[in-house]
Amino acid sequence: MLKIDELQVNYGGIEAVKGITFQVPEREIVTLIGANGAGKSTTLRAIAGLVKPAAGRIHLQGDDITALSPDRIVSKGITLVPEGRHVFPDLTVLENLKIGAYLRHDDLEDDIKWVYDLFPRLKERSWQAAGTLSGGEQQMLAVGRALMSRPKIMMMDEPSLGLAPLVVKGIFEIIKEINKQGVTILLIEQNANMALHIADTAYVLETGRLTISGSGRELLSNEAVKKAYLG
Ligand SMILES: Nc1ncnc2c1ncn2[C@@H]1O[C@H](COP(=O)(O)OP(=O)(O)OP(=O)(O)O)[C@@H](O)[C@H]1O
Ligand SMILES: [Mg+2]
């Protein structure tokens, strides 16, 4: 569904992503794992159109979407749940959800219901200011807001960051459920153990290059992966 060919991204003189090629098949959960600074966020930001690649192509269902504007990319069906959530703190939960649908002009009722069914906690807190939600609830809201664009592919940048283990478990359960409902997932994580457990396909990114790939299960039992990422 999503094809990344020889993607290269530079910041000034620094090559953050050095020509990576990988695919995200429809309805799969694909994960990129890697250490700090490996280029994981940069890869997602390039796909989302937030940074311009120096080289390479990105295709969605055969369409070249390389360097379309971020809005166009959302309209085509790719959404990003950014690292650190970035909810609008002074707006309510419901207002934040509606912002996720700002490119749509149809009825939102069904989708708000969909998000509230996935996250009953958000429904209870519909009128609460997003800035007063707990970290886990803000992550739920960030995911819910992304779903409001009705994505084909949801990209997630370290959803587990800073959350307690039990909350992380809940977030991963929800990712699986959203995937089961037909949304393709591209997940990046430092919590390699959790990510590999739910991934159909996984890649290791090391200083801007993909070094290892396989099924989630294969990488869980790969000695190099165990040593470097599964402590
Ligand atoms: N806006 C920027 N300007 C300059 N350099 C940047 C910028 N954003 C990222 N970089 C650099 O690009 C490299 C890759 O960063 P990136 O954020 O993609 O890594 P990451 O794998 O997401 O790391 P982390 O796990 O810490 O989030 C790093 O060396 C980083 O310092
Ligand atoms: Mg990052």
mmCIF file of C-alpha atoms and ligand atoms in Angstrom:
data_model
loop_
_atom_site.group_PDB
_atom_site.id
_atom_site.type_symbol
_atom_site.label_atom_id
_atom_site.label_comp_id
_atom_site.label_asym_id
_atom_site.label_seq_id
_atom_site.Cartn_x
_atom_site.Cartn_y
_atom_site.Cartn_z
ATOM 1 C CA MET A 1 0.000 0.000 0.000
ATOM 2 C CA LEU A 2 2.805 2.402 0.995
ATOM 3 C CA LYS A 3 6.144 2.133 -0.820
ATOM 4 C CA ILE A 4 9.250 3.992 0.243
ATOM 5 C CA ASP A 5 12.107 3.930 -2.280
ATOM 6 C CA GLU A 6 15.633 5.122 -1.507
ATOM 7 C CA LEU A 7 14.340 7.815 0.822
ATOM 8 C CA GLN A 8 17.011 10.256 1.873
ATOM 9 C CA VAL A 9 16.501 13.210 4.225
ATOM 10 C CA ASN A 10 19.116 15.798 5.152
ATOM 11 C CA TYR A 11 19.123 18.528 7.763
ATOM 12 C CA GLY A 12 21.660 21.041 6.536
ATOM 13 C CA GLY A 13 24.798 18.963 6.108
ATOM 14 C CA ILE A 14 23.557 16.031 8.204
ATOM 15 C CA GLU A 15 22.170 12.971 6.465
ATOM 16 C CA ALA A 16 19.509 11.792 8.906
ATOM 17 C CA VAL A 17 18.003 9.150 6.581
ATOM 18 C CA LYS A 18 20.407 7.631 4.089
ATOM 19 C CA GLY A 19 18.401 6.050 1.304
ATOM 20 C CA ILE A 20 15.995 3.563 2.867
ATOM 21 C CA THR A 21 13.611 1.272 1.007
ATOM 22 C CA PHE A 22 10.687 -0.509 2.636
ATOM 23 C CA GLN A 23 7.002 -1.228 2.193
ATOM 24 C CA VAL A 24 3.912 -1.126 4.330
ATOM 25 C CA PRO A 25 1.423 -3.724 3.052
ATOM 26 C CA GLU A 26 -2.281 -3.054 3.397
ATOM 27 C CA ARG A 27 -3.797 -3.997 6.759
ATOM 28 C CA GLU A 28 -0.474 -4.858 8.337
ATOM 29 C CA ILE A 29 1.206 -3.468 11.414
ATOM 30 C CA VAL A 30 4.730 -2.492 10.396
ATOM 31 C CA THR A 31 7.246 -1.250 12.937
ATOM 32 C CA LEU A 32 10.546 0.577 12.668
ATOM 33 C CA ILE A 33 12.691 0.213 15.742
ATOM 34 C CA GLY A 34 15.991 1.908 16.445
ATOM 35 C CA ALA A 35 18.039 3.888 18.918
ATOM 36 C CA ASN A 36 17.798 7.628 19.623
ATOM 37 C CA GLY A 37 18.715 9.648 16.572
ATOM 38 C CA ALA A 38 18.460 6.713 14.157
ATOM 39 C CA GLY A 39 16.104 8.670 11.912
ATOM 40 C CA LYS A 40 12.760 7.127 12.884
ATOM 41 C CA SER A 41 10.829 10.366 13.399
ATOM 42 C CA THR A 42 12.458 11.888 10.337
ATOM 43 C CA THR A 43 11.187 8.983 8.217
ATOM 44 C CA LEU A 44 7.612 9.501 9.416
ATOM 45 C CA ARG A 45 7.874 13.261 9.007
ATOM 46 C CA ALA A 46 9.040 12.812 5.414
ATOM 47 C CA ILE A 47 6.135 10.491 4.632
ATOM 48 C CA ALA A 48 3.731 13.016 6.203
ATOM 49 C CA GLY A 49 5.194 15.805 4.045
ATOM 50 C CA LEU A 50 6.552 17.720 7.038
ATOM 51 C CA VAL A 51 10.144 17.555 5.807
ATOM 52 C CA LYS A 52 11.192 17.460 2.172
ATOM 53 C CA PRO A 53 13.255 14.445 1.110
ATOM 54 C CA ALA A 54 16.597 15.132 -0.562
ATOM 55 C CA ALA A 55 16.055 12.052 -2.722
ATOM 56 C CA GLY A 56 13.770 9.068 -3.110
ATOM 57 C CA ARG A 57 10.084 8.469 -3.811
ATOM 58 C CA ILE A 58 7.037 7.717 -1.696
ATOM 59 C CA HIS A 59 4.039 6.008 -3.298
ATOM 60 C CA LEU A 60 0.628 5.408 -1.775
ATOM 61 C CA GLN A 61 -1.424 2.820 -3.673
ATOM 62 C CA GLY A 62 0.570 3.582 -6.804
ATOM 63 C CA ASP A 63 0.262 7.393 -6.511
ATOM 64 C CA ASP A 64 3.451 9.370 -6.108
ATOM 65 C CA ILE A 65 2.891 11.446 -2.965
ATOM 66 C CA THR A 66 6.503 12.575 -2.482
ATOM 67 C CA ALA A 67 6.572 16.130 -1.190
ATOM 68 C CA LEU A 68 2.855 16.796 -1.512
ATOM 69 C CA SER A 69 1.734 19.277 1.140
ATOM 70 C CA PRO A 70 0.942 17.792 4.556
ATOM 71 C CA ASP A 71 -2.767 18.591 4.036
ATOM 72 C CA ARG A 72 -2.874 16.743 0.727
ATOM 73 C CA ILE A 73 -1.204 13.744 2.299
ATOM 74 C CA VAL A 74 -3.794 13.659 5.089
ATOM 75 C CA SER A 75 -6.540 13.907 2.454
ATOM 76 C CA LYS A 76 -5.019 10.940 0.648
ATOM 77 C CA GLY A 77 -5.334 8.885 3.806
ATOM 78 C CA ILE A 78 -2.104 9.081 5.785
ATOM 79 C CA THR A 79 -2.144 10.534 9.267
ATOM 80 C CA LEU A 80 0.585 10.973 11.868
ATOM 81 C CA VAL A 81 0.213 10.738 15.629
ATOM 82 C CA PRO A 82 3.234 12.829 16.557
ATOM 83 C CA GLU A 83 5.720 12.170 19.308
ATOM 84 C CA GLY A 84 4.655 13.989 22.455
ATOM 85 C CA ARG A 85 0.948 13.957 21.467
ATOM 86 C CA HIS A 86 0.558 17.749 20.936
ATOM 87 C CA VAL A 87 -3.083 18.016 21.879
ATOM 88 C CA PHE A 88 -4.489 21.550 22.119
ATOM 89 C CA PRO A 89 -4.473 22.030 25.890
ATOM 90 C CA ASP A 90 -7.124 24.755 26.158
ATOM 91 C CA LEU A 91 -9.636 23.045 23.892
ATOM 92 C CA THR A 92 -11.962 20.305 25.082
ATOM 93 C CA VAL A 93 -11.578 16.663 24.145
ATOM 94 C CA LEU A 94 -14.430 16.975 21.664
ATOM 95 C CA GLU A 95 -12.974 20.136 20.097
ATOM 96 C CA ASN A 96 -9.619 18.383 19.704
ATOM 97 C CA LEU A 97 -11.331 15.481 17.945
ATOM 98 C CA LYS A 98 -13.132 17.825 15.572
ATOM 99 C CA ILE A 99 -9.818 19.447 14.632
ATOM 100 C CA GLY A 100 -8.647 16.014 13.452
ATOM 101 C CA ALA A 101 -11.406 16.162 10.851
ATOM 102 C CA TYR A 102 -10.711 19.705 9.640
ATOM 103 C CA LEU A 103 -10.137 18.594 6.046
ATOM 104 C CA ARG A 104 -13.498 16.864 5.862
ATOM 105 C CA HIS A 105 -16.844 18.435 5.207
ATOM 106 C CA ASP A 106 -19.133 15.499 5.845
ATOM 107 C CA ASP A 107 -20.929 14.407 8.968
ATOM 108 C CA LEU A 108 -18.628 13.630 11.893
ATOM 109 C CA GLU A 109 -21.149 11.985 14.190
ATOM 110 C CA ASP A 110 -20.305 8.388 13.236
ATOM 111 C CA ASP A 111 -16.593 8.941 13.608
ATOM 112 C CA ILE A 112 -16.919 10.622 16.974
ATOM 113 C CA LYS A 113 -18.953 7.620 18.050
ATOM 114 C CA TRP A 114 -16.270 5.301 16.616
ATOM 115 C CA VAL A 115 -13.541 7.082 18.623
ATOM 116 C CA TYR A 116 -15.656 7.145 21.783
ATOM 117 C CA ASP A 117 -16.357 3.416 21.421
ATOM 118 C CA LEU A 118 -12.622 2.765 21.157
ATOM 119 C CA PHE A 119 -11.877 5.101 24.065
ATOM 120 C CA PRO A 120 -14.793 5.243 26.525
ATOM 121 C CA ARG A 121 -12.511 7.289 28.787
ATOM 122 C CA LEU A 122 -12.546 10.107 26.245
ATOM 123 C CA LYS A 123 -16.315 10.039 26.022
ATOM 124 C CA GLU A 124 -16.586 10.533 29.778
ATOM 125 C CA ARG A 125 -14.217 13.488 29.427
ATOM 126 C CA SER A 126 -15.695 15.028 26.305
ATOM 127 C CA TRP A 127 -15.962 18.512 27.871
ATOM 128 C CA GLN A 128 -12.714 18.424 29.792
ATOM 129 C CA ALA A 129 -9.814 20.664 28.688
ATOM 130 C CA ALA A 130 -7.274 18.437 26.965
ATOM 131 C CA GLY A 131 -4.403 19.963 28.946
ATOM 132 C CA THR A 132 -5.868 18.537 32.160
ATOM 133 C CA LEU A 133 -5.955 14.936 30.884
ATOM 134 C CA SER A 134 -3.413 12.415 32.162
ATOM 135 C CA GLY A 135 -0.545 11.444 29.873
ATOM 136 C CA GLY A 136 -2.252 8.220 28.863
ATOM 137 C CA GLU A 137 -5.522 10.016 28.169
ATOM 138 C CA GLN A 138 -3.694 12.604 26.054
ATOM 139 C CA GLN A 139 -2.178 9.759 24.025
ATOM 140 C CA MET A 140 -5.677 8.310 23.529
ATOM 141 C CA LEU A 141 -6.844 11.736 22.385
ATOM 142 C CA ALA A 142 -3.934 12.092 19.962
ATOM 143 C CA VAL A 143 -4.842 8.710 18.458
ATOM 144 C CA GLY A 144 -8.543 9.583 18.392
ATOM 145 C CA ARG A 145 -7.837 12.892 16.701
ATOM 146 C CA ALA A 146 -5.757 11.132 14.040
ATOM 147 C CA LEU A 147 -8.580 8.642 13.422
ATOM 148 C CA MET A 148 -10.997 11.511 12.777
ATOM 149 C CA SER A 149 -9.363 12.006 9.375
ATOM 150 C CA ARG A 150 -10.520 8.453 8.494
ATOM 151 C CA PRO A 151 -6.978 7.327 7.599
ATOM 152 C CA LYS A 152 -5.988 4.334 5.516
ATOM 153 C CA ILE A 153 -2.622 4.429 7.252
ATOM 154 C CA MET A 154 -1.988 5.681 10.743
ATOM 155 C CA MET A 155 1.642 6.438 11.561
ATOM 156 C CA MET A 156 2.540 6.602 15.239
ATOM 157 C CA ASP A 157 5.685 8.146 16.694
ATOM 158 C CA GLU A 158 6.538 6.481 20.009
ATOM 159 C CA PRO A 159 3.060 6.211 21.504
ATOM 160 C CA SER A 160 4.431 4.550 24.641
ATOM 161 C CA LEU A 161 6.834 7.355 25.537
ATOM 162 C CA GLY A 162 6.591 8.378 29.189
ATOM 163 C CA LEU A 163 3.612 6.175 30.013
ATOM 164 C CA ALA A 164 3.323 3.611 32.809
ATOM 165 C CA PRO A 165 3.591 -0.066 31.732
ATOM 166 C CA LEU A 166 -0.092 -0.782 32.272
ATOM 167 C CA VAL A 167 -1.123 2.234 30.206
ATOM 168 C CA VAL A 168 1.324 1.216 27.479
ATOM 169 C CA LYS A 169 -0.291 -2.213 27.390
ATOM 170 C CA GLY A 170 -3.684 -0.562 26.891
ATOM 171 C CA ILE A 171 -2.368 1.614 24.068
ATOM 172 C CA PHE A 172 -0.926 -1.420 22.273
ATOM 173 C CA GLU A 173 -4.223 -3.294 22.669
ATOM 174 C CA ILE A 174 -5.975 -0.354 21.037
ATOM 175 C CA ILE A 175 -3.452 -0.247 18.181
ATOM 176 C CA LYS A 176 -4.226 -3.905 17.496
ATOM 177 C CA GLU A 177 -7.963 -3.226 17.618
ATOM 178 C CA ILE A 178 -7.722 -0.239 15.242
ATOM 179 C CA ASN A 179 -5.676 -2.405 12.876
ATOM 180 C CA LYS A 180 -8.263 -5.179 13.079
ATOM 181 C CA GLN A 181 -10.864 -2.622 12.006
ATOM 182 C CA GLY A 182 -8.936 -2.092 8.772
ATOM 183 C CA VAL A 183 -6.438 0.687 9.430
ATOM 184 C CA THR A 184 -2.863 -0.041 8.308
ATOM 185 C CA ILE A 185 -0.318 0.912 10.970
ATOM 186 C CA LEU A 186 3.253 2.199 10.698
ATOM 187 C CA LEU A 187 4.614 2.329 14.226
ATOM 188 C CA ILE A 188 7.940 3.554 15.490
ATOM 189 C CA GLU A 189 9.011 2.692 18.972
ATOM 190 C CA GLN A 190 11.910 2.517 21.349
ATOM 191 C CA ASN A 191 9.887 -0.053 23.269
ATOM 192 C CA ALA A 192 11.046 -2.684 20.793
ATOM 193 C CA ASN A 193 9.695 -5.586 22.781
ATOM 194 C CA MET A 194 6.076 -4.386 22.701
ATOM 195 C CA ALA A 195 6.303 -3.204 19.096
ATOM 196 C CA LEU A 196 7.738 -6.497 17.805
ATOM 197 C CA HIS A 197 5.032 -8.456 19.608
ATOM 198 C CA ILE A 198 2.269 -6.785 17.614
ATOM 199 C CA ALA A 199 4.128 -6.238 14.313
ATOM 200 C CA ASP A 200 3.551 -8.295 11.172
ATOM 201 C CA THR A 201 6.707 -6.842 9.664
ATOM 202 C CA ALA A 202 9.585 -5.081 11.374
ATOM 203 C CA TYR A 203 12.696 -3.151 10.396
ATOM 204 C CA VAL A 204 15.688 -2.000 12.375
ATOM 205 C CA LEU A 205 16.922 1.497 11.571
ATOM 206 C CA GLU A 206 20.521 2.289 12.530
ATOM 207 C CA THR A 207 21.938 5.757 11.924
ATOM 208 C CA GLY A 208 19.782 6.336 8.887
ATOM 209 C CA ARG A 209 20.019 2.873 7.332
ATOM 210 C CA LEU A 210 17.802 -0.197 7.522
ATOM 211 C CA THR A 211 19.948 -3.047 8.729
ATOM 212 C CA ILE A 212 17.632 -5.920 9.686
ATOM 213 C CA SER A 213 14.134 -6.865 8.564
ATOM 214 C CA GLY A 214 11.724 -9.720 9.074
ATOM 215 C CA SER A 215 8.507 -10.611 10.803
ATOM 216 C CA GLY A 216 8.011 -9.296 14.327
ATOM 217 C CA ARG A 217 8.538 -12.800 15.647
ATOM 218 C CA GLU A 218 11.758 -13.269 13.661
ATOM 219 C CA LEU A 219 13.224 -10.075 15.048
ATOM 220 C CA LEU A 220 12.233 -11.023 18.599
ATOM 221 C CA SER A 221 14.464 -14.078 18.323
ATOM 222 C CA ASN A 222 17.242 -12.406 16.306
ATOM 223 C CA GLU A 223 20.433 -12.367 18.394
ATOM 224 C CA ALA A 224 21.617 -8.945 17.202
ATOM 225 C CA VAL A 225 18.199 -7.423 17.913
ATOM 226 C CA LYS A 226 18.047 -9.081 21.330
ATOM 227 C CA LYS A 227 21.445 -7.771 22.252
ATOM 228 C CA ALA A 228 20.916 -4.187 21.068
ATOM 229 C CA TYR A 229 17.212 -3.555 21.650
ATOM 230 C CA LEU A 230 15.609 -6.131 23.923
ATOM 231 C CA GLY A 231 17.944 -5.901 26.933
HETATM 232 N N1 LIG B 1 15.015 19.765 12.635
HETATM 233 C C1 LIG B 1 16.226 19.195 12.671
HETATM 234 N N2 LIG B 1 17.345 19.890 12.365
HETATM 235 C C2 LIG B 1 18.579 19.310 12.395
HETATM 236 N N3 LIG B 1 18.789 18.026 12.699
HETATM 237 C C3 LIG B 1 17.721 17.279 13.015
HETATM 238 C C4 LIG B 1 16.387 17.817 13.029
HETATM 239 N N4 LIG B 1 15.533 16.843 13.390
HETATM 240 C C5 LIG B 1 16.293 15.749 13.599
HETATM 241 N N5 LIG B 1 17.597 16.001 13.378
HETATM 242 C C6 LIG B 1 18.713 15.039 13.477
HETATM 243 O O1 LIG B 1 18.454 13.943 12.628
HETATM 244 C C7 LIG B 1 18.821 12.727 13.243
HETATM 245 C C8 LIG B 1 17.613 11.782 13.292
HETATM 246 O O2 LIG B 1 16.645 12.331 14.176
HETATM 247 P P1 LIG B 1 15.226 11.654 14.427
HETATM 248 O O3 LIG B 1 14.441 12.583 15.267
HETATM 249 O O4 LIG B 1 14.641 11.227 13.151
HETATM 250 O O5 LIG B 1 15.642 10.361 15.251
HETATM 251 P P2 LIG B 1 14.738 9.295 16.011
HETATM 252 O O6 LIG B 1 15.155 7.966 15.527
HETATM 253 O O7 LIG B 1 13.318 9.666 15.912
HETATM 254 O O8 LIG B 1 15.251 9.476 17.508
HETATM 255 P P3 LIG B 1 14.449 9.407 18.912
HETATM 256 O O9 LIG B 1 14.316 7.961 19.222
HETATM 257 O O10 LIG B 1 15.382 10.081 19.871
HETATM 258 O O11 LIG B 1 13.161 10.115 18.746
HETATM 259 C C9 LIG B 1 19.378 13.087 14.593
HETATM 260 O O12 LIG B 1 20.784 13.115 14.510
HETATM 261 C C10 LIG B 1 18.821 14.474 14.861
HETATM 262 O O13 LIG B 1 19.689 15.242 15.657
HETATM 263 MG MG MG B 2 11.915 10.269 17.273
#
